[in-house]
PDB file of C-alpha atoms in Angstrom:
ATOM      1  CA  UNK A   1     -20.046 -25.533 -34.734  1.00  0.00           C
ATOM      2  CA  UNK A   2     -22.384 -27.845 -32.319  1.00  0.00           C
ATOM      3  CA  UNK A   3     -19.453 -29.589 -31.356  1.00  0.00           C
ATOM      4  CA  UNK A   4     -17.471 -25.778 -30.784  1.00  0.00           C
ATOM      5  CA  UNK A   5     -20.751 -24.653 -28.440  1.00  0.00           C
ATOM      6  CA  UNK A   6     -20.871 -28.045 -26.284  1.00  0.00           C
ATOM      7  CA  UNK A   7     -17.153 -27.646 -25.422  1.00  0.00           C
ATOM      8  CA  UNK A   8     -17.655 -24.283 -24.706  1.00  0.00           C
ATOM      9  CA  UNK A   9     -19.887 -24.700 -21.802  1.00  0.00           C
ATOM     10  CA  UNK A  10     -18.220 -27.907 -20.422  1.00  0.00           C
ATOM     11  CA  UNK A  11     -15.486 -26.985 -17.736  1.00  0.00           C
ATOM     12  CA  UNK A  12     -15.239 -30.917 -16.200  1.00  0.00           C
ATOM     13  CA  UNK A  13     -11.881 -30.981 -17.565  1.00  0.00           C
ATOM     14  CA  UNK A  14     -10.216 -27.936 -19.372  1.00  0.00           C
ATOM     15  CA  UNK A  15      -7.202 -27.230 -21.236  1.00  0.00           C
ATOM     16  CA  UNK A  16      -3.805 -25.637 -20.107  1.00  0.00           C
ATOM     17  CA  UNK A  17      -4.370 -23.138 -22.693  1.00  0.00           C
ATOM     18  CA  UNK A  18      -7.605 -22.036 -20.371  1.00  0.00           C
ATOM     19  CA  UNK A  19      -5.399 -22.235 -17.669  1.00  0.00           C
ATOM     20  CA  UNK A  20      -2.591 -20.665 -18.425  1.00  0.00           C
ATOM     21  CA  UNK A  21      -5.072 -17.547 -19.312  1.00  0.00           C
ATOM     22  CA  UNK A  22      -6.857 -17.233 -15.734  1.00  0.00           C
ATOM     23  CA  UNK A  23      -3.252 -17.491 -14.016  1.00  0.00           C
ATOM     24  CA  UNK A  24      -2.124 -14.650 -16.224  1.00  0.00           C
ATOM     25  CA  UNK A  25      -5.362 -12.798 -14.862  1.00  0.00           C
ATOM     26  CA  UNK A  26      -4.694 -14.050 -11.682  1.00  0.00           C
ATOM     27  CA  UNK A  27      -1.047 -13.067 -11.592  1.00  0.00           C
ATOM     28  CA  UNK A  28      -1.783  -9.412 -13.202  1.00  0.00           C
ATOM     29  CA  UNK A  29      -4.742  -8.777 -10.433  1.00  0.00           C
ATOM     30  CA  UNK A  30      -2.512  -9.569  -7.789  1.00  0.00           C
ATOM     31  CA  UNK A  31       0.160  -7.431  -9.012  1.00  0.00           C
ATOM     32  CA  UNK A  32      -2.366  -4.218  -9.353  1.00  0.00           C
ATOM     33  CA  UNK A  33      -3.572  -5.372  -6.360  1.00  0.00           C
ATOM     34  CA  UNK A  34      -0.868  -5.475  -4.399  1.00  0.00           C
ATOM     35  CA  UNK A  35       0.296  -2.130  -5.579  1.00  0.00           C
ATOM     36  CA  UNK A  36      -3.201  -0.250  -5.942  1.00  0.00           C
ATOM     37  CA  UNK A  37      -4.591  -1.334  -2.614  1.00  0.00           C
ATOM     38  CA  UNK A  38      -1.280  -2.680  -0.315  1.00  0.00           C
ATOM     39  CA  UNK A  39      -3.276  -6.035  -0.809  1.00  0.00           C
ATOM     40  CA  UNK A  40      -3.168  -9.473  -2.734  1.00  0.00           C
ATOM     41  CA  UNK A  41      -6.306 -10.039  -4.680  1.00  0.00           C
ATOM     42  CA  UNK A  42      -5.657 -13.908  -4.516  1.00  0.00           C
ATOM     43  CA  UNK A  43      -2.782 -14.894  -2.482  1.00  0.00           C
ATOM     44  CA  UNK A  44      -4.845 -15.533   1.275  1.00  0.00           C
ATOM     45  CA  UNK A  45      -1.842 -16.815   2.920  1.00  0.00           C
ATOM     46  CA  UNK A  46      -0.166 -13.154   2.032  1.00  0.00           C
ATOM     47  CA  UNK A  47      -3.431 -11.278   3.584  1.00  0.00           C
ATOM     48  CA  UNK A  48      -3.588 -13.536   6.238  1.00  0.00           C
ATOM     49  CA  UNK A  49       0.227 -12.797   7.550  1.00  0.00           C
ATOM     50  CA  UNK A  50      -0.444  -9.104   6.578  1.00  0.00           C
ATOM     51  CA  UNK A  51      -3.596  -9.436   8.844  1.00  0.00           C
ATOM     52  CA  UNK A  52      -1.046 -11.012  11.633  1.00  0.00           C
ATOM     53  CA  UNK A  53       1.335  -8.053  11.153  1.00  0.00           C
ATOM     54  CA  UNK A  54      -1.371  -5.404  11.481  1.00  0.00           C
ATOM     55  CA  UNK A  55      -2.439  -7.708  14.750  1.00  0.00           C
ATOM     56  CA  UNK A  56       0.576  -7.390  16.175  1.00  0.00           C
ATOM     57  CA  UNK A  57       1.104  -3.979  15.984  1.00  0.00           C
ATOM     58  CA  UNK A  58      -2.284  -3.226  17.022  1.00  0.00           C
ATOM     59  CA  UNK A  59      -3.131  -1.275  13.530  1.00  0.00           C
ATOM     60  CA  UNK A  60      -6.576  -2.768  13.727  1.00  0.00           C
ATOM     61  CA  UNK A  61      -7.902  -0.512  10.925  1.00  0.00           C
ATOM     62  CA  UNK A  62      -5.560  -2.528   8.556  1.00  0.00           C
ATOM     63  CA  UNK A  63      -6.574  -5.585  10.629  1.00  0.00           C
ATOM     64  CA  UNK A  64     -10.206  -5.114   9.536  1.00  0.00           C
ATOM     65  CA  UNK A  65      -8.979  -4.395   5.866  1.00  0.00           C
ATOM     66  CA  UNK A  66      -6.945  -7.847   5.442  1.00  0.00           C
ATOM     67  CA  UNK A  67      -9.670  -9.648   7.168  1.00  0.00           C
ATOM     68  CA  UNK A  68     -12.435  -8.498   4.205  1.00  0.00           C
ATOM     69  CA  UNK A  69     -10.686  -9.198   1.819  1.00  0.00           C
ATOM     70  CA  UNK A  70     -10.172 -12.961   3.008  1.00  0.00           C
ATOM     71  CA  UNK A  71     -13.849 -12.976   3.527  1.00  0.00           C
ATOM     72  CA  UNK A  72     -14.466 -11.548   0.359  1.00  0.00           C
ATOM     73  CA  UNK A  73     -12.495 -14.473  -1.656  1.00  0.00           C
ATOM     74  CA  UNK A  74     -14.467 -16.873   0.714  1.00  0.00           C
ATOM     75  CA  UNK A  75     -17.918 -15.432  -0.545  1.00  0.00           C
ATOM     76  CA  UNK A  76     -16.406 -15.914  -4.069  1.00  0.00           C
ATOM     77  CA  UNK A  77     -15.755 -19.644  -3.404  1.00  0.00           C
ATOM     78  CA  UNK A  78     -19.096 -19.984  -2.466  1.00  0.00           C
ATOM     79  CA  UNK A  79     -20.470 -18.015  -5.118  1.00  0.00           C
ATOM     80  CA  UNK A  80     -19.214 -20.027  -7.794  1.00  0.00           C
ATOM     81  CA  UNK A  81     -20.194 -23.519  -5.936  1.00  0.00           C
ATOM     82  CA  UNK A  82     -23.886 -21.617  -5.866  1.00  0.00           C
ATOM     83  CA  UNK A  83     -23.821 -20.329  -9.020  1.00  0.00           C
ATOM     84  CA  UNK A  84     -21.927 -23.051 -10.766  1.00  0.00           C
ATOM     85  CA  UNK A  85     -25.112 -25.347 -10.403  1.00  0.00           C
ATOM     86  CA  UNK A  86     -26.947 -22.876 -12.244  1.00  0.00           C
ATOM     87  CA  UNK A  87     -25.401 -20.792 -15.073  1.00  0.00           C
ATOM     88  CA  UNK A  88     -23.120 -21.562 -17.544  1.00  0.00           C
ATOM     89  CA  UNK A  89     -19.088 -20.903 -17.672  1.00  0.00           C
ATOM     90  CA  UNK A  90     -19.848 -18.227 -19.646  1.00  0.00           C
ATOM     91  CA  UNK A  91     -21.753 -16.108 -17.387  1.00  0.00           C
ATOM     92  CA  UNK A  92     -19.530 -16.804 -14.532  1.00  0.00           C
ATOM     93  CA  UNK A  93     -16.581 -15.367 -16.431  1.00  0.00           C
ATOM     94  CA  UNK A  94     -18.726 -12.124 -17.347  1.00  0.00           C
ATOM     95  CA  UNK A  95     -19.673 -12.158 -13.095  1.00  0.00           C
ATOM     96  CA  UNK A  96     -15.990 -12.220 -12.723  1.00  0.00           C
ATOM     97  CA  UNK A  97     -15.353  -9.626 -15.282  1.00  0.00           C
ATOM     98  CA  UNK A  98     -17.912  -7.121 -14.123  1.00  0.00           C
ATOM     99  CA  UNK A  99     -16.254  -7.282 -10.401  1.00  0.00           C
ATOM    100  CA  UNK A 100     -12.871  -6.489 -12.132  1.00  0.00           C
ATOM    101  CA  UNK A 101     -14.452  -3.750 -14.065  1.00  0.00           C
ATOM    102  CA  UNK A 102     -16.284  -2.402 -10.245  1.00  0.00           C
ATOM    103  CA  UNK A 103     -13.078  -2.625  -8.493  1.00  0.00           C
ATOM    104  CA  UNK A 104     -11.115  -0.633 -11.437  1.00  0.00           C
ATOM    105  CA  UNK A 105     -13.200   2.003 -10.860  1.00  0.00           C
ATOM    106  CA  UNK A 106     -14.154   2.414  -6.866  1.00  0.00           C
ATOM    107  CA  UNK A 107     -12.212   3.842  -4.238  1.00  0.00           C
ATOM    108  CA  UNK A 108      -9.055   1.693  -3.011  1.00  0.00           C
ATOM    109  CA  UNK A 109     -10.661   0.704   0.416  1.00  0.00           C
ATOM    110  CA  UNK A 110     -14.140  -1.044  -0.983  1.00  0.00           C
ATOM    111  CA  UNK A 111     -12.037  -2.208  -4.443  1.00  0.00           C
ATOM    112  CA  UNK A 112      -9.419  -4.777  -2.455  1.00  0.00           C
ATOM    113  CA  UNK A 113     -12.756  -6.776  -1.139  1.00  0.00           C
ATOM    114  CA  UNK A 114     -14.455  -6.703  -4.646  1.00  0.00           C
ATOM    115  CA  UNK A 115     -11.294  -8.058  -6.287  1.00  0.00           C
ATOM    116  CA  UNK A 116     -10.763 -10.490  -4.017  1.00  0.00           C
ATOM    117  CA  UNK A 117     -14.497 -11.942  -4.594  1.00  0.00           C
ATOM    118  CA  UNK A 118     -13.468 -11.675  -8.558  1.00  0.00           C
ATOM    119  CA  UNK A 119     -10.693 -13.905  -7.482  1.00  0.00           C
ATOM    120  CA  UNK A 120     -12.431 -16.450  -5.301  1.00  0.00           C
ATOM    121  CA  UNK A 121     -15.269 -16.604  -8.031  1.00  0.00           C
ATOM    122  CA  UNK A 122     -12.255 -17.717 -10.800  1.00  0.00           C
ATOM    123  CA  UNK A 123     -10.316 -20.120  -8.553  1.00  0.00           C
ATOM    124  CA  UNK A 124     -13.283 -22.367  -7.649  1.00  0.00           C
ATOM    125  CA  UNK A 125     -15.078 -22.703 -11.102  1.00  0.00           C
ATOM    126  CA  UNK A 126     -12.536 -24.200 -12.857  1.00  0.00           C
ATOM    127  CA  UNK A 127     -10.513 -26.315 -10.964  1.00  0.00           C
ATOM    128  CA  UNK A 128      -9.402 -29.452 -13.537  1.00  0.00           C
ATOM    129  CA  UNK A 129      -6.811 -28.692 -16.284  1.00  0.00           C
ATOM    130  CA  UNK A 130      -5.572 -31.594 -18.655  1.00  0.00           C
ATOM    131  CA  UNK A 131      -6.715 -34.547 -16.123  1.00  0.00           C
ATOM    132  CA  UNK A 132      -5.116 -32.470 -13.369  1.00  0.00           C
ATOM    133  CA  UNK A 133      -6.583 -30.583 -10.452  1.00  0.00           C
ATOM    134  CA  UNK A 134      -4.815 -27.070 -10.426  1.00  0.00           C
ATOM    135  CA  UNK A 135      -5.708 -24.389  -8.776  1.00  0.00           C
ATOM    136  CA  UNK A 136      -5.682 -20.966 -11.069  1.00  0.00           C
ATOM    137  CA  UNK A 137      -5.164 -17.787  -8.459  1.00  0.00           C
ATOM    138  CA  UNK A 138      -2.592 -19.082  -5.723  1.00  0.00           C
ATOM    139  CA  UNK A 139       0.249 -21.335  -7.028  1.00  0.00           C
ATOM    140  CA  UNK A 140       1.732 -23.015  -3.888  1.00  0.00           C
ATOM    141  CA  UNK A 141      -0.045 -26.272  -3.923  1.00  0.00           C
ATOM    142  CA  UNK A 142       0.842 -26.478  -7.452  1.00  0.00           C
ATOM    143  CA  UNK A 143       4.332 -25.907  -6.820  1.00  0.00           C
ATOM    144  CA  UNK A 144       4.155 -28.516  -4.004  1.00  0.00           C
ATOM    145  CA  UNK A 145       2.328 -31.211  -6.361  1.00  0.00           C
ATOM    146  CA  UNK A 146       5.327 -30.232  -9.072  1.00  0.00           C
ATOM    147  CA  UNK A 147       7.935 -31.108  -6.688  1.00  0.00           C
ATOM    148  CA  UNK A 148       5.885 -33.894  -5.390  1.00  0.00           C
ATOM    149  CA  UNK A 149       5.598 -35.521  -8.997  1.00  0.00           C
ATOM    150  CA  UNK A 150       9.403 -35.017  -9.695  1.00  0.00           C
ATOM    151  CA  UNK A 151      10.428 -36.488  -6.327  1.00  0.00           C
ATOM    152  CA  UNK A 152       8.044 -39.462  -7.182  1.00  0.00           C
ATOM    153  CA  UNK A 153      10.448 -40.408  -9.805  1.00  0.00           C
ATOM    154  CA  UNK A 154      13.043 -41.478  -7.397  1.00  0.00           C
ATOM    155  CA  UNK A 155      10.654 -42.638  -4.550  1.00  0.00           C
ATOM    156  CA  UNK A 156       8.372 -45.240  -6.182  1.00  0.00           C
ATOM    157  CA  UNK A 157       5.164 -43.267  -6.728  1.00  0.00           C
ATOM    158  CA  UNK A 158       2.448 -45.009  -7.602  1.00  0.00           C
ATOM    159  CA  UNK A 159       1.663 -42.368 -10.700  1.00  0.00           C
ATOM    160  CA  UNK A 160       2.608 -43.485 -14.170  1.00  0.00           C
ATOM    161  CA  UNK A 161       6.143 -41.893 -15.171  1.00  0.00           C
ATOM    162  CA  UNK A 162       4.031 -40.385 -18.182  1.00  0.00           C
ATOM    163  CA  UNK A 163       1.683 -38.987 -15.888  1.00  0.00           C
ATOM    164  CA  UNK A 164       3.858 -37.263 -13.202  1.00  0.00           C
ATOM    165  CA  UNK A 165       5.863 -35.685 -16.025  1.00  0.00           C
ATOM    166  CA  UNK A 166       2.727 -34.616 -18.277  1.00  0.00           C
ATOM    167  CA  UNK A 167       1.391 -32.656 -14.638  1.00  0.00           C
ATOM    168  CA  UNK A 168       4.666 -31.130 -14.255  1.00  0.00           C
ATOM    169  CA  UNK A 169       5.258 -29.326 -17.394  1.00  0.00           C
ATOM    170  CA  UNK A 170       1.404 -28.591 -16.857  1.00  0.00           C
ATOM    171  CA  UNK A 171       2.441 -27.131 -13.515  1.00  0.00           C
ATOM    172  CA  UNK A 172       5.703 -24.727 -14.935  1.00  0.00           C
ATOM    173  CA  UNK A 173       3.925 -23.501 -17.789  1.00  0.00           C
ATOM    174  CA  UNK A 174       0.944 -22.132 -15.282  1.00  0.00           C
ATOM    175  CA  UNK A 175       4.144 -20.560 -13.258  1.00  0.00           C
ATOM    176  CA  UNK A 176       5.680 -18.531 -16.173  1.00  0.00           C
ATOM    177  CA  UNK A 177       1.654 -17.411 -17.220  1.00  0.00           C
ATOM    178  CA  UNK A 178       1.348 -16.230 -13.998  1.00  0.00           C
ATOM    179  CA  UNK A 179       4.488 -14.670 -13.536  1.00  0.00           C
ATOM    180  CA  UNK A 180       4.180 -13.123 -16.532  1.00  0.00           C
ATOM    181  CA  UNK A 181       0.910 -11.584 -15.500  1.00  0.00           C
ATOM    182  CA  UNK A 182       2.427  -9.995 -12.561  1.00  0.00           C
ATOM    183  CA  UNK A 183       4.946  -8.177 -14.394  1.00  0.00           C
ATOM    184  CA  UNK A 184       2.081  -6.941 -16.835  1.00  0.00           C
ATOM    185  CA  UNK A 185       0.363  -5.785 -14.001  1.00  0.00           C
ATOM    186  CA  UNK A 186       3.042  -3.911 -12.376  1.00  0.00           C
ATOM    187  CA  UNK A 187       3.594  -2.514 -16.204  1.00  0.00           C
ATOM    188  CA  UNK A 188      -0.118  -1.751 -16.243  1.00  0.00           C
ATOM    189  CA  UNK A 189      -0.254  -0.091 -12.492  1.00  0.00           C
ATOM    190  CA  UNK A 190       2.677   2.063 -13.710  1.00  0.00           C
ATOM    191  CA  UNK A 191       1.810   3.418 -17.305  1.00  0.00           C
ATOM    192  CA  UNK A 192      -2.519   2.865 -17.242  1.00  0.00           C
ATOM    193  CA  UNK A 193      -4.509   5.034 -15.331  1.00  0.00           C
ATOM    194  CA  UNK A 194      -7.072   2.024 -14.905  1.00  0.00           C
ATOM    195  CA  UNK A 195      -4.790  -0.599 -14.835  1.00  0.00           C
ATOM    196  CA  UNK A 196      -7.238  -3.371 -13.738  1.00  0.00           C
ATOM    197  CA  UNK A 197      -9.465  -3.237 -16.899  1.00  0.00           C
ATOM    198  CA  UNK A 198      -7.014  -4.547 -19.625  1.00  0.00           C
ATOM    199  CA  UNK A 199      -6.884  -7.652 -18.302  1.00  0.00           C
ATOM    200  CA  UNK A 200     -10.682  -8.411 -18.510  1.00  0.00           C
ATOM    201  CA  UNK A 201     -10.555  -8.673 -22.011  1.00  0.00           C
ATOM    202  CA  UNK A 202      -8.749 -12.015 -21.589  1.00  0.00           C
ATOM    203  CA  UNK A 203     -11.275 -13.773 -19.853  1.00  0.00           C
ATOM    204  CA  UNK A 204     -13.277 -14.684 -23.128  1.00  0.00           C
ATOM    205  CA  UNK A 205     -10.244 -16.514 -24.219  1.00  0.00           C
ATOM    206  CA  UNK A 206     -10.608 -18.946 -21.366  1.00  0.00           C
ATOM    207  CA  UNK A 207     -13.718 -20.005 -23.199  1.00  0.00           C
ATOM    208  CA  UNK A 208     -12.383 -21.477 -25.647  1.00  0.00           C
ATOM    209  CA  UNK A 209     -10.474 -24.675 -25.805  1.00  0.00           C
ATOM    210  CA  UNK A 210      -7.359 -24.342 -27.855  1.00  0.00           C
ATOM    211  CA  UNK A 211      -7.409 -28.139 -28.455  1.00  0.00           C
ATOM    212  CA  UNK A 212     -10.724 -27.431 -31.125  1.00  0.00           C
ATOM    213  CA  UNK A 213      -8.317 -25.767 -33.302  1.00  0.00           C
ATOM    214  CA  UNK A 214      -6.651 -28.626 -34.663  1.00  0.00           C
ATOM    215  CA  UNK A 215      -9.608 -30.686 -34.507  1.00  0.00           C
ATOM    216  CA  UNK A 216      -8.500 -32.717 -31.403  1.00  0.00           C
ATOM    217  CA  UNK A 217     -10.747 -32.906 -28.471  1.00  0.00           C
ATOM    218  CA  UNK A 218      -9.478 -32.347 -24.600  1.00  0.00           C
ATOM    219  CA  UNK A 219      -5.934 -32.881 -23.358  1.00  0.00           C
TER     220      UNK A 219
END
C-alpha cells in the first residue's frame, strides 16, 4: 500500500495507461466542444485559424470568442506550472474536473473559455509517458515525433532501434484513445443532455499506474 500511495503522487514519468486516459478526455472534450460551443477545447492551432477566419471576415464578436479561449488554455498552462509546485497530482486532476463540471453546466459563451483552461491545466501537468515526452490534449507533435522515429530507421538516427519503436507504438495507441474519445463525445453531445460530465469520472483512473497491478514498477 506505501508503495501504491508514493506512485500515486509521482507524475516524473507516467504510464501509457495514464495517458491513453487524459487523451480519451482530451479527445471527448474537444468533440463536445467543438459541437456545444463551435470551439476546440484543446486544439489552439484550430481556434487560432478559426480566430483568422472570423478576422478576415470582420466577425470580430467571434474574433473575441476564439481569442479567450486561447488565452484561457494559456492561463491553464500556467496554472499547472504554479500549482504543480504546490499540490499534489491528485488535486490538480479534481481542479481539472471541477472546470469540466463548471463548463457542463454554464451558458455556451463563458463554458468554451472554462474548458479550454480544464484543458491547458491537463496538458502541462503531465507531460512524460513511458520515458517519452507526449503531449496529452493536441496530437500533432506526437504525430510528427511518430513519423520522425519511423523515418529514423532508414536515416541513421541516433535513437536506439528499441527506443524509436517502443515511442511509436506509445504514440498510435494515444491516437486511437483519443480518437476514440471524440467519437464518445460526439455520442455523448447527441444522446446526454450534459454531455461534458461523463467524462470526468475518468480522470481518477489517470491516478493510478496500471504497471502496480502486476507488481512491476514504471514503463
Amino acid at each position: 500500500m506505501q508503495r501504491f500511495l508514493a506512485n500515486l503522487h509521482s507524475s516524473s514519468d507516467n504510464t501509457t495507461w495514464q495517458a491513453s486516459i487524459l487523451v480519451i478526455v482530451a479527445g471527448y472534450a474537444d468533440a463536445v466542444g467543438f459541437l456545444t460551443f463551435g470551439a476546440f477545447a484543446g486544439a489552439m492551432t484550430g481556434n487560432t485559424v478559426l480566430l483568422g477566419i472570423a478576422l478576415a471576415g470582420r466577425d470580430f464578436g467571434a474574433a473575441a470568442q476564439s481569442a479567450i479561449i486561447i488565452a484561457s488554455f494559456l492561463v491553464g498552462v500556467a496554472a499547472s506550472a504554479i500549482l504543480g509546485r504546490r499540490l499534489p497530482l491528485m488535486a490538480i486532476l479534481g481542479i481539472e474536473a471541477v472546470a469540466i463540471v463548471v463548463a457542463a453546466l454554464i451558458a455556451p459563451p463563458v463554458a468554451a473559455p472554462v474548458l479550454a483552461f480544464a484543458m491547458g491545466l491537463q496538458n502541462a501537468t503531465m507531460t512524460r509517458f513511458a520515458g517519452a515526452s507526449l503531449n496529452t490534449v493536441f496530437l500533432t507533435g506526437n504525430l510528427q515525433k511518430m513519423m520522425q522515429d519511423f523515418l529514423g530507421r532508414f536515416t541513421g538516427s541516433t535513437k536506439p532501434l528499441q527506443s524509436e519503436a517502443a515511442e511509436g507504438a506509445v504514440i498510435g495507441q494515444l491516437w486511437i484513445a483519443y480518437l476514440g474519445g471524440v467519437v464518445a463525445g460526439a455520442l455523448a453531445h447527441q444522446w446526454i443532455t450534459y454531455p461534458l460530465l461523463p467524462v470526468v469520472l475518468l480522470l481518477p483512473l489517470a491516478l493510478i499506474r496500471r504497471a502496480l497491478w502486476n507488481g512491476r514498477g514504471d514503463s
